[in-house]
Short mmCIF file of C-alpha atoms in Angstrom, two decimals:
data_model
loop_
_atom_site.label_atom_id
_atom_site.label_comp_id
_atom_site.label_asym_id
_atom_site.label_seq_id
_atom_site.Cartn_x
_atom_site.Cartn_y
_atom_site.Cartn_z
CA MET Z 1 92.67 162.51 -83.86
CA ARG Z 2 90.24 164.14 -81.49
CA THR Z 3 91.47 166.57 -78.81
CA TYR Z 4 90.56 165.38 -75.33
CA GLN Z 5 88.86 168.04 -73.25
CA LYS Z 6 90.56 167.97 -69.87
CA VAL Z 7 89.54 169.27 -66.51
CA VAL Z 8 90.65 169.00 -62.93
CA VAL Z 9 88.09 169.01 -60.16
CA SER Z 10 88.51 171.39 -57.23
CA ILE Z 11 89.08 169.48 -54.01
CA LEU Z 12 85.92 169.28 -51.96
CA SER Z 13 85.02 172.63 -53.42
CA ALA Z 14 81.64 173.01 -51.78
CA MET Z 15 82.96 172.04 -48.35
CA VAL Z 16 85.92 174.38 -48.51
CA VAL Z 17 83.57 177.19 -49.47
CA MET Z 18 81.59 176.40 -46.32
CA ILE Z 19 84.77 176.63 -44.24
CA ALA Z 20 85.65 180.05 -45.63
CA ILE Z 21 82.10 181.31 -45.22
CA VAL Z 22 81.68 180.19 -41.63
CA THR Z 23 85.05 181.75 -40.79
CA GLY Z 24 84.17 185.22 -41.99
CA TYR Z 25 80.45 185.87 -42.42
CA GLY Z 26 77.07 185.60 -40.75
CA MET Z 27 73.58 184.31 -41.39
CA LYS Z 28 73.01 185.96 -44.77
CA VAL Z 29 76.01 184.18 -46.25
CA LEU Z 30 75.06 180.92 -44.57
CA SER Z 31 71.61 181.18 -46.11
CA ASP Z 32 73.09 181.71 -49.58
CA ALA Z 33 75.46 178.79 -49.10
CA ASN Z 34 72.64 176.55 -47.91
CA LYS Z 35 70.67 177.28 -51.10
CA ALA Z 36 73.74 176.55 -53.25
CA VAL Z 37 74.29 173.22 -51.49
CA ASP Z 38 70.65 172.26 -52.02
CA THR Z 39 71.16 172.90 -55.73
CA ILE Z 40 74.29 170.77 -56.14
CA SER Z 41 73.35 167.91 -53.81
CA GLN Z 42 72.45 164.75 -55.71
CA GLN Z 43 72.35 161.41 -53.93
CA VAL Z 44 73.66 158.18 -55.45
CA ASP Z 45 71.90 154.84 -55.63
CA ARG Z 46 74.72 152.81 -54.07
CA GLU Z 47 76.38 152.01 -50.78
CA THR Z 48 80.02 151.22 -50.19
CA LYS Z 49 80.75 147.52 -49.89
CA LYS Z 50 83.83 148.18 -47.79
CA ARG Z 51 82.14 149.40 -44.60
CA GLU Z 52 79.72 147.74 -42.20
CA VAL Z 53 78.94 151.03 -40.49
CA ALA Z 54 78.61 154.31 -42.37
CA VAL Z 55 81.01 157.17 -41.70
CA SER Z 56 79.95 159.59 -38.95
CA PHE Z 57 81.21 163.15 -39.43
CA GLY Z 58 79.96 163.99 -35.94
CA ASN Z 59 82.29 161.30 -34.52
CA LYS Z 60 85.21 162.59 -36.61
CA ASP Z 61 85.61 159.34 -38.58
CA PRO Z 62 88.22 159.41 -41.36
CA PHE Z 63 86.46 159.41 -44.73
CA SER Z 64 87.10 159.30 -48.46
CA ILE Z 65 85.76 161.22 -51.42
CA LEU Z 66 86.07 160.51 -55.14
CA LEU Z 67 86.76 163.69 -57.10
CA LEU Z 68 85.59 163.60 -60.71
CA GLY Z 69 86.59 166.15 -63.33
CA ILE Z 70 84.18 165.84 -66.24
CA ASP Z 71 85.30 166.83 -69.75
CA THR Z 72 82.21 168.91 -70.53
CA GLY Z 73 80.79 172.34 -69.77
CA ALA Z 74 83.27 174.40 -71.80
CA LEU Z 75 85.08 174.43 -75.15
CA GLY Z 76 81.88 173.47 -76.95
CA ARG Z 77 81.34 170.24 -75.00
CA SER Z 78 77.81 169.63 -73.73
CA ASP Z 79 77.43 165.82 -73.85
CA HIS Z 80 77.46 163.45 -70.86
CA GLY Z 81 81.23 163.20 -71.05
CA ARG Z 82 83.81 161.11 -69.24
CA SER Z 83 85.59 161.50 -65.93
CA ASP Z 84 88.94 162.37 -67.45
CA SER Z 85 90.29 163.52 -64.09
CA MET Z 86 89.84 161.16 -61.14
CA MET Z 87 91.28 161.56 -57.68
CA VAL Z 88 90.69 159.76 -54.40
CA VAL Z 89 90.89 162.00 -51.33
CA THR Z 90 91.09 160.76 -47.76
CA VAL Z 91 90.61 163.10 -44.79
CA ASN Z 92 91.86 162.12 -41.34
CA PRO Z 93 91.08 164.64 -38.57
CA GLU Z 94 93.15 162.82 -35.94
CA LYS Z 95 96.28 162.96 -38.10
CA LYS Z 96 95.23 166.40 -39.37
CA GLN Z 97 96.01 165.26 -42.90
CA THR Z 98 94.36 165.12 -46.31
CA THR Z 99 95.73 162.77 -48.98
CA ILE Z 100 95.10 163.16 -52.72
CA VAL Z 101 95.86 160.25 -55.06
CA SER Z 102 95.55 160.82 -58.81
CA LEU Z 103 94.23 157.92 -60.91
CA ASP Z 104 95.20 157.80 -64.58
CA ARG Z 105 92.16 157.85 -66.86
CA ASP Z 106 93.66 155.04 -69.01
CA ILE Z 107 94.05 152.50 -66.18
CA LEU Z 108 92.67 149.13 -67.27
CA ALA Z 109 89.88 148.37 -64.80
CA ASP Z 110 87.09 145.88 -64.18
CA MET Z 111 83.73 147.40 -65.14
CA LEU Z 112 82.00 144.95 -62.76
CA ASP Z 113 79.65 143.37 -65.30
CA GLY Z 114 81.55 140.09 -65.29
CA VAL Z 115 83.04 140.49 -68.77
CA THR Z 116 84.25 144.05 -69.46
CA PHE Z 117 87.67 145.48 -68.74
CA ASP Z 118 88.04 149.03 -70.01
CA LYS Z 119 89.66 152.39 -69.28
CA LEU Z 120 88.91 153.70 -65.82
CA ASN Z 121 87.33 156.92 -67.10
CA HIS Z 122 84.78 154.92 -69.11
CA ALA Z 123 83.03 153.84 -65.90
CA TYR Z 124 81.35 157.25 -65.62
CA ALA Z 125 80.23 157.04 -69.26
CA TYR Z 126 78.80 153.54 -68.71
CA GLY Z 127 77.06 154.06 -65.39
CA ASP Z 128 77.42 157.65 -64.20
CA VAL Z 129 78.74 158.45 -60.73
CA GLU Z 130 77.50 155.21 -59.15
CA LEU Z 131 79.56 152.93 -61.39
CA ALA Z 132 82.58 155.23 -61.23
CA MET Z 133 82.52 155.00 -57.43
CA ASP Z 134 82.08 151.21 -57.46
CA VAL Z 135 84.86 150.61 -60.01
CA VAL Z 136 87.34 152.82 -58.15
CA GLU Z 137 86.37 151.24 -54.83
CA LYS Z 138 87.14 147.76 -56.11
CA LEU Z 139 90.38 148.87 -57.75
CA ILE Z 140 91.90 150.58 -54.71
CA ASP Z 141 90.25 148.33 -52.11
CA VAL Z 142 89.08 151.12 -49.79
CA PRO Z 143 85.59 152.47 -49.19
CA ILE Z 144 84.48 155.39 -51.38
CA ASP Z 145 82.18 157.25 -49.03
CA HIS Z 146 81.20 160.32 -51.09
CA TYR Z 147 81.84 162.10 -54.35
CA VAL Z 148 82.34 165.64 -55.65
CA MET Z 149 82.10 166.29 -59.38
CA MET Z 150 82.94 169.43 -61.35
CA ASN Z 151 83.07 170.15 -65.07
CA MET Z 152 85.54 172.31 -67.00
CA GLN Z 153 83.52 175.50 -66.78
CA GLY Z 154 83.31 175.07 -63.03
CA LEU Z 155 87.08 174.93 -62.73
CA ARG Z 156 87.48 177.99 -64.92
CA ASP Z 157 84.86 179.99 -62.99
CA LEU Z 158 86.24 178.90 -59.63
CA ILE Z 159 89.78 180.06 -60.46
CA ASP Z 160 88.39 183.43 -61.52
CA ALA Z 161 86.21 183.62 -58.40
CA VAL Z 162 89.19 183.26 -56.06
CA GLY Z 163 91.11 185.92 -57.97
CA GLY Z 164 93.45 183.61 -59.84
CA ILE Z 165 96.20 181.29 -58.61
CA GLN Z 166 99.97 181.66 -58.71
CA VAL Z 167 102.16 178.87 -60.12
CA ASN Z 168 105.73 178.40 -61.27
CA ASN Z 169 105.15 177.08 -64.79
CA LYS Z 170 108.04 174.95 -66.09
CA ILE Z 171 106.91 174.73 -69.72
CA ASP Z 172 106.06 177.57 -72.10
CA PHE Z 173 103.15 176.31 -74.20
CA THR Z 174 100.09 177.26 -76.21
CA LEU Z 175 96.99 175.09 -76.04
CA GLU Z 176 94.09 175.86 -78.38
CA LYS Z 177 95.26 179.48 -78.83
CA VAL Z 178 95.73 179.99 -75.08
CA HIS Z 179 99.35 180.89 -74.31
CA VAL Z 180 100.78 180.05 -70.88
CA PRO Z 181 104.31 181.43 -70.44
CA ALA Z 182 107.01 179.81 -68.35
CA GLY Z 183 107.98 181.26 -64.97
CA LYS Z 184 106.14 182.51 -61.90
CA ILE Z 185 102.76 183.66 -63.20
CA THR Z 186 99.19 184.23 -62.05
CA LEU Z 187 96.65 182.07 -63.84
CA ASP Z 188 93.09 183.22 -64.44
CA GLY Z 189 90.29 180.82 -65.30
CA LYS Z 190 91.19 180.60 -68.99
CA THR Z 191 94.91 180.01 -68.55
CA GLY Z 192 94.31 177.89 -65.45
CA LEU Z 193 92.11 175.50 -67.41
CA ALA Z 194 94.81 175.22 -70.10
CA TYR Z 195 97.46 174.64 -67.42
CA ALA Z 196 95.42 171.75 -66.00
CA ARG Z 197 94.71 170.22 -69.42
CA MET Z 198 98.02 170.40 -71.30
CA ARG Z 199 99.66 167.02 -71.92
CA LYS Z 200 101.44 166.72 -75.27
CA GLU Z 201 104.17 169.26 -74.57
CA ASP Z 202 104.93 167.85 -71.13
CA PRO Z 203 107.83 165.33 -71.24
CA GLU Z 204 106.03 163.31 -68.58
CA GLY Z 205 102.74 163.23 -70.50
CA ASP Z 206 99.74 162.31 -68.33
CA ILE Z 207 101.89 162.03 -65.21
CA GLY Z 208 103.05 165.61 -65.57
CA ARG Z 209 99.53 166.80 -66.29
CA GLN Z 210 98.15 165.07 -63.21
CA ARG Z 211 100.88 166.66 -61.11
CA ARG Z 212 99.75 170.07 -62.38
CA GLN Z 213 96.13 169.15 -61.67
CA ARG Z 214 96.97 168.41 -58.03
CA GLU Z 215 98.89 171.69 -57.89
CA VAL Z 216 95.85 173.61 -59.16
CA ILE Z 217 93.70 171.90 -56.52
CA THR Z 218 95.99 172.83 -53.65
CA LYS Z 219 96.32 176.42 -54.92
CA ILE Z 220 92.54 176.80 -55.06
CA VAL Z 221 92.22 175.35 -51.56
CA ASP Z 222 94.79 177.85 -50.28
CA LYS Z 223 92.79 180.73 -51.77
CA LEU Z 224 89.47 179.38 -50.53
CA LEU Z 225 90.82 179.05 -47.00
CA SER Z 226 92.13 182.61 -47.00
CA LEU Z 227 90.12 185.58 -45.79
CA ASP Z 228 90.60 187.27 -49.16
CA SER Z 229 88.37 184.68 -50.81
CA VAL Z 230 85.50 185.16 -48.37
CA SER Z 231 84.81 188.59 -49.87
CA ASN Z 232 84.16 186.84 -53.19
CA TYR Z 233 81.82 184.26 -51.72
CA GLN Z 234 78.95 184.98 -54.14
CA LYS Z 235 81.21 184.35 -57.15
CA ILE Z 236 82.53 181.19 -55.52
CA LEU Z 237 79.05 179.88 -54.77
CA LYS Z 238 77.95 180.67 -58.32
CA ALA Z 239 80.91 178.78 -59.79
CA VAL Z 240 80.16 175.76 -57.61
CA GLU Z 241 76.37 175.90 -57.98
CA LYS Z 242 76.26 175.84 -61.77
CA ASN Z 243 78.92 173.26 -62.51
CA SER Z 244 79.16 170.82 -59.60
CA ARG Z 245 77.43 167.87 -58.01
CA THR Z 246 77.96 166.06 -54.69
CA ASP Z 247 76.07 163.65 -52.46
CA LEU Z 248 77.02 165.66 -49.38
CA VAL Z 249 74.21 167.63 -47.76
CA TRP Z 250 74.24 170.85 -45.76
CA ASN Z 251 74.43 169.33 -42.26
CA GLU Z 252 77.26 167.03 -43.30
CA MET Z 253 79.23 169.97 -44.64
CA LEU Z 254 78.72 171.89 -41.40
CA ASP Z 255 80.01 168.87 -39.45
CA ILE Z 256 83.07 168.79 -41.69
CA VAL Z 257 83.62 172.50 -41.12
CA THR Z 258 83.48 171.92 -37.37
CA ASN Z 259 85.46 168.70 -37.07
CA TYR Z 260 87.89 168.46 -39.99
CA TYR Z 261 89.18 171.97 -40.66
CA PRO Z 262 92.88 171.40 -39.70
CA ALA Z 263 93.17 168.40 -42.03
CA PHE Z 264 92.66 170.61 -45.10
CA GLU Z 265 95.76 172.62 -44.22
CA ASN Z 266 98.05 169.59 -44.59
CA ILE Z 267 97.73 167.94 -48.01
CA GLU Z 268 99.84 164.96 -49.11
CA GLN Z 269 99.90 164.07 -52.80
CA ALA Z 270 100.47 160.75 -54.58
CA GLN Z 271 100.10 159.24 -58.05
CA LEU Z 272 98.89 155.78 -59.06
CA GLU Z 273 100.69 154.94 -62.30
CA GLY Z 274 101.46 151.84 -64.31
CA GLN Z 275 103.07 151.10 -67.64
CA GLY Z 276 101.62 151.81 -71.06
CA GLU Z 277 100.50 148.83 -73.16
CA GLN Z 278 98.69 148.43 -76.47
CA ILE Z 279 95.87 145.89 -76.27
CA ASN Z 280 93.99 145.28 -79.52
CA GLY Z 281 95.39 148.56 -80.81
CA ILE Z 282 94.15 150.60 -77.82
CA TYR Z 283 96.41 152.27 -75.25
CA TYR Z 284 95.96 151.35 -71.58
CA GLN Z 285 97.80 151.91 -68.33
CA ILE Z 286 98.53 148.51 -66.76
CA LEU Z 287 99.13 148.65 -63.02
CA GLY Z 288 101.86 146.72 -61.26
CA VAL Z 289 100.93 144.53 -58.30
CA ASN Z 290 103.35 146.27 -55.92
CA GLU Z 291 102.51 149.76 -57.15
CA LEU Z 292 98.78 149.26 -56.61
CA LEU Z 293 99.33 147.60 -53.24
CA LYS Z 294 101.48 150.54 -52.10
CA VAL Z 295 98.75 153.06 -52.95
CA GLN Z 296 96.03 150.89 -51.44
CA ASN Z 297 97.94 150.69 -48.17
CA LEU Z 298 98.64 154.43 -48.16
CA LEU Z 299 94.91 155.14 -48.33
CA LYS Z 300 94.07 152.41 -45.83
CA GLU Z 301 96.47 153.91 -43.32
CA GLN Z 302 94.77 157.28 -43.72
CA LEU Z 303 91.36 155.67 -43.25
CA GLU Z 304 92.65 153.58 -40.33
CA ILE Z 305 91.86 150.32 -42.12
CA PRO Z 306 94.15 147.24 -41.81
CA THR Z 307 96.71 147.04 -44.61
CA ASN Z 308 97.59 143.99 -46.72
CA GLU Z 309 100.95 142.34 -47.41
CA GLU Z 310 99.83 140.99 -50.79
CA LEU Z 311 97.44 142.32 -53.41
CA GLU Z 312 94.12 140.50 -53.32
CA ILE Z 313 93.13 139.24 -56.78
CA ASP Z 314 89.89 137.55 -57.80
CA PRO Z 315 90.64 133.81 -58.25
CA GLN Z 316 88.90 133.77 -61.64
CA PHE Z 317 91.40 136.36 -62.89
CA GLN Z 318 94.49 134.99 -61.12
CA TYR Z 319 96.61 134.27 -64.18
CA SER Z 320 96.56 135.25 -67.82
CA PHE Z 321 98.84 135.46 -70.83
CA ASN Z 322 102.12 137.39 -71.15
CA GLY Z 323 102.75 137.63 -67.42
CA PHE Z 324 99.72 139.74 -66.67
CA ILE Z 325 97.86 139.01 -63.45
CA GLY Z 326 94.12 139.33 -63.29
CA ASN Z 327 93.94 140.61 -66.89
CA GLN Z 328 94.64 144.09 -65.56
CA PHE Z 329 97.88 143.90 -63.55
CA TYR Z 330 101.48 142.96 -64.24
CA ASP Z 331 103.90 141.34 -61.83
CA ASP Z 332 106.33 143.95 -60.49
CA ARG Z 333 107.13 142.11 -57.28
CA ASP Z 334 110.76 141.84 -56.13
CA TYR Z 335 112.02 138.26 -56.38
CA SER Z 336 115.65 139.06 -55.58
CA SER Z 337 115.36 137.39 -52.16
CA VAL Z 338 113.86 134.07 -53.34
CA GLU Z 339 115.48 131.12 -55.07
CA SER Z 340 112.77 130.41 -57.59
CA VAL Z 341 110.60 133.04 -59.21
CA GLU Z 342 108.20 130.45 -60.62
CA GLU Z 343 107.90 128.69 -57.24
CA THR Z 344 106.94 131.94 -55.52
CA PHE Z 345 104.62 133.06 -58.32
CA TYR Z 346 102.57 129.88 -58.49
CA ALA Z 347 102.55 129.11 -54.77
CA GLN Z 348 99.83 131.69 -54.09
#
């Protein structure tokens, strides 16, 4: 059985670096940061289908970013890889709040070719960042405005660049000869990467791992926003420059620095999870209708988009065998207040 190479992406890493830099340094640092951003900026050949008017950072519009952690760049992995860590981040300057929602890599999702349903993390392998953004956008029913991608080496270098992060580790474990003891400890890049990747020894499996991934993200953000990290700006820029990609450009990042700073100090975390099912001998996470709707509405509220009372499902996928809805969802709605489950189910 192959060992999955895991990684967690640092939240809006390039933008947070800009915030720290502008806070503490002058034109020389800004020039270095500008060059780093030029290196990592890579536009995508797609537009969100969920907006009629593009987001304006100058007008302080709420926006979303898809964070992709790619399982390459370290541990001997150099192929195209998969997005084995996926998170949707919404930033609302009016509410002064950032929301991070983890998406399980095994979620059964529509690959948008009319025939293929596969694991969510396969979208990146099939069609790079563009397809990953489109698949996630359809799944969670909110616009995906931008992306930030980082590989495993980037995470490791970034943790080292900020001087390590402190965590309260609940599980003593060793992963690929890297020992991470239980208790309050400081993680360097090597142990931090293991902390973000470990799954098998966690009683909660992927859910526990994703919780630790979000913890690593928030810890890195805390360090990046501190004055102590500004003194290490060259190491931070190097970590980001070599191992990251984003479609954000320099002027957009400066607008975010100016208009969104307080929102990064208040981070809310959530998890989109379903139930495990074997389909043709392959493990998938099948999402419940209510669970997905709850997360969709959470993100819509942050983006100031109208919420829905019922999950919208493509008519061609309305019903399928074994109680599954739309080939990718199961019915977890509460029927305790209705007389007939079947009458409610088929009345839609």
